[in-house]
Coordinates of C-alpha atoms in Angstrom, one line a residue:
Chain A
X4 CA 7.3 -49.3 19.2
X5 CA 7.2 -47.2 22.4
X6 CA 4.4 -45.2 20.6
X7 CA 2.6 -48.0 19.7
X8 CA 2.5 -49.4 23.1
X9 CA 1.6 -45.6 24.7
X10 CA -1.4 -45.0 21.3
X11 CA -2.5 -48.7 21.5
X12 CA -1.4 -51.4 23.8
X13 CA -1.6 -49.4 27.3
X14 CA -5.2 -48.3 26.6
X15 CA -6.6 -51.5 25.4
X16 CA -4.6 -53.0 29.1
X17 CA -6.5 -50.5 31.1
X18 CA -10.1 -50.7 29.5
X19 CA -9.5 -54.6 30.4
X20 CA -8.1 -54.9 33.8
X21 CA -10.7 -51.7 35.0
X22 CA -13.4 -53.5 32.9
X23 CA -12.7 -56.6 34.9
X24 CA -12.9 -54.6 38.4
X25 CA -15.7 -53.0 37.6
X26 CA -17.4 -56.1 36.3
X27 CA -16.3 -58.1 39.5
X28 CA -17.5 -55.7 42.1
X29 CA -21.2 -55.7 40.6
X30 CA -21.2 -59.1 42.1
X31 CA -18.8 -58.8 45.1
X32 CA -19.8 -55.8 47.3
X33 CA -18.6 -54.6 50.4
X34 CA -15.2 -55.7 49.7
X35 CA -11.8 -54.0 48.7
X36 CA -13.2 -53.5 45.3
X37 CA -15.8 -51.5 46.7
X38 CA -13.2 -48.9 47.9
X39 CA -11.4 -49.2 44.5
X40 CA -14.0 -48.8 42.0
X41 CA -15.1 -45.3 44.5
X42 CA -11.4 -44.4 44.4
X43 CA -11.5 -44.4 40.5
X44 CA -15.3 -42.9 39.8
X45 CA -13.6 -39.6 42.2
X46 CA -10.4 -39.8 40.4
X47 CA -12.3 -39.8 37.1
X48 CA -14.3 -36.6 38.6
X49 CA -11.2 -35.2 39.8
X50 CA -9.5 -35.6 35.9
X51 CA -12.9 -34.0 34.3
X52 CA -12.3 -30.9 36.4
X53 CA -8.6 -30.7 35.8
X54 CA -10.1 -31.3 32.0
X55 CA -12.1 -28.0 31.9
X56 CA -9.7 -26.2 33.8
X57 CA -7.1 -26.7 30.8
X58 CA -9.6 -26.6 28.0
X59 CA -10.2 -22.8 29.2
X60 CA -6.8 -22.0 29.2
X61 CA -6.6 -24.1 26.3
X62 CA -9.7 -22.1 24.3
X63 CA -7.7 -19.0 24.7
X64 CA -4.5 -19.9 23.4
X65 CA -6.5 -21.2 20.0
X66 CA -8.6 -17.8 20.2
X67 CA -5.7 -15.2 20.2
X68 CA -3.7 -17.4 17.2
X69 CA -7.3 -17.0 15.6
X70 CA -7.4 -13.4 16.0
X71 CA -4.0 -12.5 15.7
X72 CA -4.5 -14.5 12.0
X73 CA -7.5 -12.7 11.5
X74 CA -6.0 -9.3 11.8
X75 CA -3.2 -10.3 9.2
X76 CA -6.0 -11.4 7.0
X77 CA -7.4 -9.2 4.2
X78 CA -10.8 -9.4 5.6
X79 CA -11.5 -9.6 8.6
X80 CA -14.3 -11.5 10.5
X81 CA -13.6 -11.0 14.3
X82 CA -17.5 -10.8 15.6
X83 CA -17.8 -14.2 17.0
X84 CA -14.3 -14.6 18.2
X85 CA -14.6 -11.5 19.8
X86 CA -17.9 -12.3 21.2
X87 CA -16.7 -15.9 22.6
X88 CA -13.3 -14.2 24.1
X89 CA -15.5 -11.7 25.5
X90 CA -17.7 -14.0 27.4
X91 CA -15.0 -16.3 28.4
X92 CA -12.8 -13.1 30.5
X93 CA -16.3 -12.5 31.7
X94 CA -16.7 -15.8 33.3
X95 CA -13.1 -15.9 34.3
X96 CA -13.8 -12.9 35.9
X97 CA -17.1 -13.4 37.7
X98 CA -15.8 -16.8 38.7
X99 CA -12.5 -15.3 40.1
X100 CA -14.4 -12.3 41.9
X101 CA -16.8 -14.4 42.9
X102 CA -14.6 -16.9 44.3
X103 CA -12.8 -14.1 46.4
X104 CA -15.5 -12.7 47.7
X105 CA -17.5 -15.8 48.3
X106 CA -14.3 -18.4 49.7
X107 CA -11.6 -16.0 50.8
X108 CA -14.1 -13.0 52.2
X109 CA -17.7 -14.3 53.7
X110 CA -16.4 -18.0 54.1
X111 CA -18.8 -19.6 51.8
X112 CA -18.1 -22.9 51.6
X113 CA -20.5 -23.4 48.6
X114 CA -19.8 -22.8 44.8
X115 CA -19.7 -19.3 43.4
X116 CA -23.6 -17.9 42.9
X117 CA -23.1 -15.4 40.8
X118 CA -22.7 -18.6 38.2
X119 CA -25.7 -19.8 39.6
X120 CA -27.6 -16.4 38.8
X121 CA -25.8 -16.9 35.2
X122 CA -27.2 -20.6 34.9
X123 CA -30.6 -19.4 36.3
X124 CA -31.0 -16.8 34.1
X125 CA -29.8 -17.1 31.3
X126 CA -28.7 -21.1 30.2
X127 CA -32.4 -21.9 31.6
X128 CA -34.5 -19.8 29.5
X129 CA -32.5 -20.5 26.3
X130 CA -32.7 -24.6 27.4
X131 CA -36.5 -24.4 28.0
X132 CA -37.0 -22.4 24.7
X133 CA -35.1 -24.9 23.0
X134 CA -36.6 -27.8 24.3
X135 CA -40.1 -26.0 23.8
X136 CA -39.2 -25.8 19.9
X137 CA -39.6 -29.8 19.8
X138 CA -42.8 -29.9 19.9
X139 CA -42.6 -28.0 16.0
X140 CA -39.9 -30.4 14.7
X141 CA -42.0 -33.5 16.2
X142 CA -45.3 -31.9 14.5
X143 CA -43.4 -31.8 11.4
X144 CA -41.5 -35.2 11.3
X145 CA -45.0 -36.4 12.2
X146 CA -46.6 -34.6 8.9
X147 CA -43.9 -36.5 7.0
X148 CA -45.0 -40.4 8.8
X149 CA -48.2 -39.5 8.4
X150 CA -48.3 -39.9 4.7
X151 CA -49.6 -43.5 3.2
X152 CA -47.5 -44.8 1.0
X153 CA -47.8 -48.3 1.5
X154 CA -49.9 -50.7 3.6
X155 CA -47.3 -50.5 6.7
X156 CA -47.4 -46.7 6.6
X157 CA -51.3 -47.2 6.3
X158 CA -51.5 -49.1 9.3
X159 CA -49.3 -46.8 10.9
X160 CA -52.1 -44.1 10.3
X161 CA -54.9 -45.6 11.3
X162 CA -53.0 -46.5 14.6
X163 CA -52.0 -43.1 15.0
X164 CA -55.1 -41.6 14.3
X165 CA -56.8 -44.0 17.1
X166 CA -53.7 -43.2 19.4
X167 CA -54.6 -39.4 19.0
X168 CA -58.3 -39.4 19.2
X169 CA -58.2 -41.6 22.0
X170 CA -56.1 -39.4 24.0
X171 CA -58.4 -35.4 22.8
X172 CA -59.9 -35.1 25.5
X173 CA -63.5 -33.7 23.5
X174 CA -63.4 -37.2 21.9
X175 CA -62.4 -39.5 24.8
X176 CA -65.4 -38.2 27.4
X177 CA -67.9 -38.4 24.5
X178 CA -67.0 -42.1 23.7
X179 CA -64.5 -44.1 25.7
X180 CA -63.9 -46.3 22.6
X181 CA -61.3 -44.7 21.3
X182 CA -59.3 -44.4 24.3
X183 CA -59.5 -47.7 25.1
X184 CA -58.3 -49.5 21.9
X185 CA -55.0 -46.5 22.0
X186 CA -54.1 -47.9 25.6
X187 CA -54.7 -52.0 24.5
X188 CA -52.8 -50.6 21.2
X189 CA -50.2 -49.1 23.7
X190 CA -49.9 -51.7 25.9
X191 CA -49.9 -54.6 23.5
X192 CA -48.8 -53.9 20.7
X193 CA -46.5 -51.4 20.9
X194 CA -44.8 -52.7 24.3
X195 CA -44.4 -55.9 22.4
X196 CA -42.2 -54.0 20.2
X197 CA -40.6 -52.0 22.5
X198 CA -39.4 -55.2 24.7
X199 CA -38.5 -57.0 21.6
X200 CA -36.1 -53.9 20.5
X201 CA -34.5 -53.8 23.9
X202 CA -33.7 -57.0 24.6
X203 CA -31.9 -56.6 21.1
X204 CA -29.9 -53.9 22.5
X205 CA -29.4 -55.5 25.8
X206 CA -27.8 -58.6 24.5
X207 CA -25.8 -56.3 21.5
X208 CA -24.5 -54.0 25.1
X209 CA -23.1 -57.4 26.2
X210 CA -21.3 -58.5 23.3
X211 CA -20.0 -55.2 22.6
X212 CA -18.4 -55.0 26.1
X213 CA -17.0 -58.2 25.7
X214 CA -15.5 -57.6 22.6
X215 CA -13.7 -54.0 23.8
X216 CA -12.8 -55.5 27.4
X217 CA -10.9 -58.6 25.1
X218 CA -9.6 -55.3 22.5
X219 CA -11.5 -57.1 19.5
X220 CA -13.8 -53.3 18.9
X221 CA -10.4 -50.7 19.0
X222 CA -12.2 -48.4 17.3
X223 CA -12.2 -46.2 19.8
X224 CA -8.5 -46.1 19.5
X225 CA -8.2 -44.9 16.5
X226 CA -7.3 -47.0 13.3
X227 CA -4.4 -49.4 13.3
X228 CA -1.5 -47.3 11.4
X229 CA 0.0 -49.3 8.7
Chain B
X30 CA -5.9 -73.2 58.9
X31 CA -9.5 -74.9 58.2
X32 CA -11.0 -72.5 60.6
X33 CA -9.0 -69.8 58.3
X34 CA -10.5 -70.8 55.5
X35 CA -13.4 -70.9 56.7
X36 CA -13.6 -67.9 57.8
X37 CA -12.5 -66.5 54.2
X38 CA -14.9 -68.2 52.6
X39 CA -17.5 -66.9 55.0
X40 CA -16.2 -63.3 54.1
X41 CA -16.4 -63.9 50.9
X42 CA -19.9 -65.6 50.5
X43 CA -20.8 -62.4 52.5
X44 CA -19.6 -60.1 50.4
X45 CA -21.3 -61.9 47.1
X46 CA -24.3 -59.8 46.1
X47 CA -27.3 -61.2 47.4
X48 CA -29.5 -62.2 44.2
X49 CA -27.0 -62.2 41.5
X50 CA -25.9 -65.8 41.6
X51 CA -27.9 -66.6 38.7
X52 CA -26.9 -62.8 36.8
X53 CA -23.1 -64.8 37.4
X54 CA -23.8 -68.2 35.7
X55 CA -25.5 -65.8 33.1
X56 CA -23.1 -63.8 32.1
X57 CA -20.4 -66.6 32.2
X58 CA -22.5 -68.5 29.9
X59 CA -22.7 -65.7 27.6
X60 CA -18.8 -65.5 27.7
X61 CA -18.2 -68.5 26.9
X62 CA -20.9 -68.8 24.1
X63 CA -19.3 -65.9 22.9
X64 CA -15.6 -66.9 22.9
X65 CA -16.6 -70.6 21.5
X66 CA -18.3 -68.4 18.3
X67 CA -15.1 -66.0 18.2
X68 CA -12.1 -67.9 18.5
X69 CA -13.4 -71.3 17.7
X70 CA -15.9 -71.3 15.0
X71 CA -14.2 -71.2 11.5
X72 CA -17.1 -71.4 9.5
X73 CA -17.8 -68.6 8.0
X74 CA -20.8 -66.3 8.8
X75 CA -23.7 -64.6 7.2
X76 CA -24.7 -61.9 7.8
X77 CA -27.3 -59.8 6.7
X78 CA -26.9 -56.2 4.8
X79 CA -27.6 -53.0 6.7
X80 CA -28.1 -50.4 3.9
X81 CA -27.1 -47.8 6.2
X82 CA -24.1 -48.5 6.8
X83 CA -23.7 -49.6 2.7
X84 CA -24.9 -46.4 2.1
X85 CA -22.0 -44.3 3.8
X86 CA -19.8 -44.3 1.0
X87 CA -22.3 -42.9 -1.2
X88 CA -22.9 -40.1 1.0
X89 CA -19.6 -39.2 1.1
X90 CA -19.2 -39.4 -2.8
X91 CA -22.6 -37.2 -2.6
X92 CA -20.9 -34.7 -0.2
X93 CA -18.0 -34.4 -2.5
X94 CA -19.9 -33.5 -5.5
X95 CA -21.6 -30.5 -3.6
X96 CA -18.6 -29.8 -1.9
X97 CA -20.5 -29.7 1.4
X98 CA -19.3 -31.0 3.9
X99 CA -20.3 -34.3 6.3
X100 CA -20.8 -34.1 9.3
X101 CA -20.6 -37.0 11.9
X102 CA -22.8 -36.4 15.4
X103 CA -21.6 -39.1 18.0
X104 CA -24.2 -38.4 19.9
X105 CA -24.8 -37.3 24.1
X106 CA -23.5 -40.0 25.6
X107 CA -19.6 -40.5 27.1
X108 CA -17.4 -43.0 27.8
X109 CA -17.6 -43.5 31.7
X110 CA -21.8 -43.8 31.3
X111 CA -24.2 -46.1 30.7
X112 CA -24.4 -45.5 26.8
X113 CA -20.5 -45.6 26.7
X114 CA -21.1 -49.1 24.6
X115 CA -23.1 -47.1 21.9
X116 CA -20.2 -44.4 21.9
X117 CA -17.4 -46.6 21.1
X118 CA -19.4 -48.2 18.6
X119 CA -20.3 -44.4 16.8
X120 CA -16.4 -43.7 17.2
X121 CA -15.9 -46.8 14.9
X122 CA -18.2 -45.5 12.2
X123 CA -16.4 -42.5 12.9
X124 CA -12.8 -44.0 12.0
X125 CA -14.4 -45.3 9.1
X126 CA -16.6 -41.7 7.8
X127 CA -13.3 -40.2 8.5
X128 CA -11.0 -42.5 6.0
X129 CA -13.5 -41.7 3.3
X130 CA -13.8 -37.8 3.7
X131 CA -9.9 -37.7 3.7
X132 CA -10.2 -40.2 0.6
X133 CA -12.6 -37.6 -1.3
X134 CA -11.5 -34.3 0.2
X135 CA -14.5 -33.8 1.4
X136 CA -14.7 -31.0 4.8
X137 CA -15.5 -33.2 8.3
X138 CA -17.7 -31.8 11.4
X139 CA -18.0 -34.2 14.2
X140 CA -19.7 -31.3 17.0
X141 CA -18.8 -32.9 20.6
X142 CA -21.5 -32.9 23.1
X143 CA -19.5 -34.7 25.8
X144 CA -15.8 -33.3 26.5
X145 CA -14.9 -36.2 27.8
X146 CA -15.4 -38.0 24.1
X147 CA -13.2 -35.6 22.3
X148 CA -10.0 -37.2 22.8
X149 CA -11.0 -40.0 21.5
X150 CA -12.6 -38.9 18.4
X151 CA -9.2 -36.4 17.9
X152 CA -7.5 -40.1 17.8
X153 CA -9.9 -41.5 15.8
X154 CA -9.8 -39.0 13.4
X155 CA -6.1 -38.4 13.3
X156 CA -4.9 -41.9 12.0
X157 CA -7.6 -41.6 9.7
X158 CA -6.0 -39.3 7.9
X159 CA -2.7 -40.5 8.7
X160 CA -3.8 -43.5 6.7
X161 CA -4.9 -42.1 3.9
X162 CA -1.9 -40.2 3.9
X163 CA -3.8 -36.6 4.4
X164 CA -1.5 -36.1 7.8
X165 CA -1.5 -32.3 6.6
X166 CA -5.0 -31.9 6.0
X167 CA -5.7 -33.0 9.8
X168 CA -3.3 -30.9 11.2
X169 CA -4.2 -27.4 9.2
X170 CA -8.2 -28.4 9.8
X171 CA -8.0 -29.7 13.1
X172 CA -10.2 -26.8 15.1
X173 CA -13.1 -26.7 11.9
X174 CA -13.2 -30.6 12.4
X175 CA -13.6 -31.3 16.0
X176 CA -16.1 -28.3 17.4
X177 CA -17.7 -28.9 21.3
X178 CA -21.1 -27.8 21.0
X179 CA -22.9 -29.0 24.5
X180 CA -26.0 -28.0 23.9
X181 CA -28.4 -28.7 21.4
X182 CA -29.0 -25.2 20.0
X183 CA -24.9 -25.2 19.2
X184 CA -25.5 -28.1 17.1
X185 CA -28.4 -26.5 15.4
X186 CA -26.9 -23.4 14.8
X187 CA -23.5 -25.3 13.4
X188 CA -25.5 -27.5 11.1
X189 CA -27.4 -24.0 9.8
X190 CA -24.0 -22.2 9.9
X191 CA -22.0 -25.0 8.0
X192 CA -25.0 -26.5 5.5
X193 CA -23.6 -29.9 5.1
X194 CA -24.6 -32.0 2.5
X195 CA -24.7 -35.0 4.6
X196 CA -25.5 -35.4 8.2
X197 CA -24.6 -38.7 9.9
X198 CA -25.6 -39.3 13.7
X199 CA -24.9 -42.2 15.7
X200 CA -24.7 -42.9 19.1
X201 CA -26.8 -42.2 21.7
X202 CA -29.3 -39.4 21.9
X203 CA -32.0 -37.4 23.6
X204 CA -34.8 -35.3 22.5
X205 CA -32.2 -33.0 20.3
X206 CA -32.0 -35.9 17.9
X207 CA -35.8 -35.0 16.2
X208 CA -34.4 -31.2 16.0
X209 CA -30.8 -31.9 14.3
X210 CA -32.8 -34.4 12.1
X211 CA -35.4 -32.0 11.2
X212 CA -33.4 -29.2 10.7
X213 CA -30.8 -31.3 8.3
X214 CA -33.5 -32.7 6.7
X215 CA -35.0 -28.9 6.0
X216 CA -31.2 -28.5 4.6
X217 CA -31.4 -30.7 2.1
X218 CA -28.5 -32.7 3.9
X219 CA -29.0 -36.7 3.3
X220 CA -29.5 -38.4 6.6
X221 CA -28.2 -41.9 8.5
X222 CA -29.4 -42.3 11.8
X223 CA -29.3 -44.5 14.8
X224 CA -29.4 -44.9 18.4
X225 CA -29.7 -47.2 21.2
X226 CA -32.0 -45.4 23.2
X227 CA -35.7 -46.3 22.4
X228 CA -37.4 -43.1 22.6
X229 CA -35.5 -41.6 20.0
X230 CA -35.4 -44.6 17.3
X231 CA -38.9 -43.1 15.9
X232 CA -37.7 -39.9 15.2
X233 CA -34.7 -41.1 13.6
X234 CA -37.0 -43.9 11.4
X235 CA -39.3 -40.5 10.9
X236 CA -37.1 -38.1 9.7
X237 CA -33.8 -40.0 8.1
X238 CA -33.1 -41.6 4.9
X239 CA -31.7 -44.7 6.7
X240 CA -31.8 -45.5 10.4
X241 CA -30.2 -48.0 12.3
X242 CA -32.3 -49.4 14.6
X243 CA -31.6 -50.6 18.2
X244 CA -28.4 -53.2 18.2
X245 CA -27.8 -52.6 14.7
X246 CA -25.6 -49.2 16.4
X247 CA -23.6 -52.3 18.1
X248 CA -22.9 -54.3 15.3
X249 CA -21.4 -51.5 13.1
X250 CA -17.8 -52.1 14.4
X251 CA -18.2 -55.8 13.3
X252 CA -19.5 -55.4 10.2
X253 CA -16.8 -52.6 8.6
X254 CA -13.8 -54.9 10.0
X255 CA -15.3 -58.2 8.5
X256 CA -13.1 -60.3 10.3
X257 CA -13.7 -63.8 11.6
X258 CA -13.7 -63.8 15.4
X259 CA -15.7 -60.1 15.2
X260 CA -18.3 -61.6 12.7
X261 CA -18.7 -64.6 15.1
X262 CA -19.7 -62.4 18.3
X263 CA -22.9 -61.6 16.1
X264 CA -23.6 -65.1 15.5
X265 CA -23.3 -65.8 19.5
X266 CA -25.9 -62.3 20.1
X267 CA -28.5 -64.8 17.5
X268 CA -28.2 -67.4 19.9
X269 CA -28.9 -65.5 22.3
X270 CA -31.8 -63.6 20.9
X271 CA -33.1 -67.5 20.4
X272 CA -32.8 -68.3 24.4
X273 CA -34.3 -64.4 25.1
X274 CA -37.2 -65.8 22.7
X275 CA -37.5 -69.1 24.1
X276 CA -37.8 -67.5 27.6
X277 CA -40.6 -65.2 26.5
X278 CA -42.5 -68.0 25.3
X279 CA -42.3 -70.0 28.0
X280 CA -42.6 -67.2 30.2
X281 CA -45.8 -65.7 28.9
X282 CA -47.1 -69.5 28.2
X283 CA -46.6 -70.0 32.4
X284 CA -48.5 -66.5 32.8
X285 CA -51.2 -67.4 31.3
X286 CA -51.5 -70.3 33.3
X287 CA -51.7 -68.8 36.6
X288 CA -49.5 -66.9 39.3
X289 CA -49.3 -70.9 40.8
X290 CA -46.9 -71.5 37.4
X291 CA -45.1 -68.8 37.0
X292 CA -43.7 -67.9 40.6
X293 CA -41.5 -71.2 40.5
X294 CA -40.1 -69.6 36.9
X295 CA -39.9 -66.3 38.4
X296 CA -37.6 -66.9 41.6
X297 CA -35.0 -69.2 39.2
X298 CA -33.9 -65.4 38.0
X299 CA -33.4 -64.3 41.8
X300 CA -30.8 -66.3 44.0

């Protein structure tokens, strides 16, 4: 019963009494609901940061139990455990160093930079290469559209086709033609669509809040144990 | 004490938003519609298939027989953000993938983009099994089943690493979705997707066997449980598709006509 009330019935109290404060104070501003809603968005900042604090400690309880099974093991596979346990003492350590000399030392109010060099240099790179690679996946997922196999696909072709010539440039100063009917295509046609499929989501975002704020969609809890 | 009151009522009709009166009646209307059709309507509803969703046990049969394993993407989004409706409704289908890969013994990846999301999927997951009695399975496979991979190169290199023979991702995503579609699809892996976020549904239509398009992603929730008063919240989003439809007739019928028309229409949505 107690476990019930903790796994189900709290949660489903709290996602409706702050869904009703939150809902409230889109209409009245300026009021003490103002000052609570703020209070709660910090205090949810304040639990993310308290979150990754204990996943690290967290993530290195679960990797020493890995490799202390690994080493027991017949064979052994320790390169990416190693490798991750590696990198996560570094960052304890350039965050901890950092910190000291940064906080305690020069009196840098500001986060440590050596994570910022890290971020800079090395997440940025590997991001923008990744993101770069897209433009291969979307070539190939357009290869696979671009086949006719009925008359929808074919008119998804021929719109395509226009949609591309009209935007080459070689094409588009030659004749304007092209160009023209991609933007009425764009603008007509395919915002028609586009408007159609968001009101759709719009109005399926309202119903779905209404039915988690009155705990008819608990999935998010987990299903009910038997 | 009437001064008193006045003065309340004063502060108060300060304090109400300027322009959302009519965003108020709005949204009251649409409760009401809404409860009427859930609590009060006991006819029973239509609705139509969605293949996708049909589909899911099939996938997980498929998975079984290659003894490959399924894995579940709930998407980028959380549940403090704007796409947090679209997340709750992926956990569902999660809840749901889950029962059927403990059913079949069939290995479950669900990578975490959003930290914040993984205690709720570890929930989700964990009285899954607990209902199909596979307690023990849950507990020994716990770290294989719930990875955090924040980036989209994690996810690739996870869905290379692992192979699954079916790849299932709902929720809401960004430009990753074309590249963990792609590559799945490169795998061999069978593919359900959907999304909320309009960018991406072409890639997902592209690239996947099924797709989900747009509020279909809300109405998964509804359409597993089956029951009455959840089946009758989609019949009050029809009605409401009807009034969005009547309003963009007349409102395109008044712009036609002339600015002269339409402004009168315009400023009912602002006061």
């Amino acid at each position: 019963m107690a476990m019930r009330i903790i796994r189900r019935q709290l949660p489903i109290a709290i996602t409706f009494l702050t869904g009703m404060i939150f809902l409230s104070e889109w209409f009245v501003t300026g009021t003490v609901l103002t000052s609570f809603t703020t209070g709660l968005s910090n205090f949810v900042q304040s639990v993310h940061v308290f979150v990754f604090a204990f996943a690290a400690i967290n993530l290195t309880i679960v990797h020493v139990g890995r490799i202390r099974r690994q080493l027991r093991a017949e064979r052994r596979d320790l390169t990416e455990m190693l490798l991750s346990g590696y990198l996560l003492v570094l960052m304890y350590l350039v965050g901890l160093v950092g910190a000291y000399y940064g906080h305690v030392r020069m009196k840098i109010p500001s986060a440590v930079p050596e994570y910022l060099w890290w971020f800079n240099n090395w997440e940025l790179p590997c991001e923008a290469t990744a993101y770069a690679g897209t433009l291969f996946f979307v070539l190939a997922a357009m290869y696979r559209v671009f086949k006719i196999r009925s008359r929808e696909t074919a008119v998804l072709v021929i719109s395509g086709i226009i949609a591309m010539l009209g935007t080459t440039p070689l094409i588009a100063s030659s004749w304007q033609g092209f160009f023209q009917l991609g933007e009425w295509l764009d603008r007509t046609i395919v915002t028609a669509a586009n408007r159609a499929i968001m009101i759709g989501i719009g109005i399926g975002t309202i119903l779905m809040g209404i039915r988690t704020l009155l705990a008819m969609e608990t999935g998010y809890l987990g299903a009910k144990e038997e | 004490m009437n001064l008193a009151i006045g003065e309340q009522l004063l502060q108060v009709q300060q304090a109400f938003a300027k322009g959302k009166a009519f965003d108020l009646i709005i949204l009251v209307a649409v409760w009401l519609l809404a409860l009427y059709f859930m609590r009060f309507r006991k006819r029973e509803i239509w609705i139509r298939r969605l293949p996708a969703l049909d589909f899911i046990e099939e996938c997980a049969g498929r998975a079984a027989e290659m003894a490959r394993p399924l894995m579940y993407n709930i998407g980028g989004g959380g549940p403090e953000d704007v796409n947090a409706p679209a997340t709750v409704a992926s956990l569902s289908v999660l809840g749901y993938v889950a029962r059927l890969t403990a059913r079949h013994g069939v290995e479950l990846i669900a990578p975490m983009r959003v930290q914040a999301s993984i205690p709720m999927a570890q929930e989700v997951i964990r009285t899954a099994y607990a209902m199909e009695g596979k307690s023990d399975v849950y507990e020994t496979k716990m770290e294989e089943m719930l990875i955090w991979a924040p980036q989209q190169s994690n996810q690739v290199a996870l869905i290379q690493r692992t192979k699954p023979a079916v790849s299932i991702m709902i929720g809401p995503f960004w430009h990753e979705s074309v590249q963990l579609a792609e590559i799945s699809q490169r795998l061999g892996a069978v593919q359900i997707g959907g999304t909320n976020r309009l960018v991406q549904i072409p890639f997902f239509a592209a690239v996947c066997d099924m797709c989900l398009i747009g509020e279909e992603v809300f109405v998964v929730g509804a359409y597993l449980s089956r029951s009455t008063p959840m089946l009758g919240s989609l019949a009050a989003e029809d009605w409401f598709k009807v009034m969005a439809m009547f309003f963009g007739i007349l409102g395109t019928a008044l712009a036609t006509m002339g600015p002269v028309f339409v402004k009168p229409f315009m400023d009912l949505f602002v006061w």
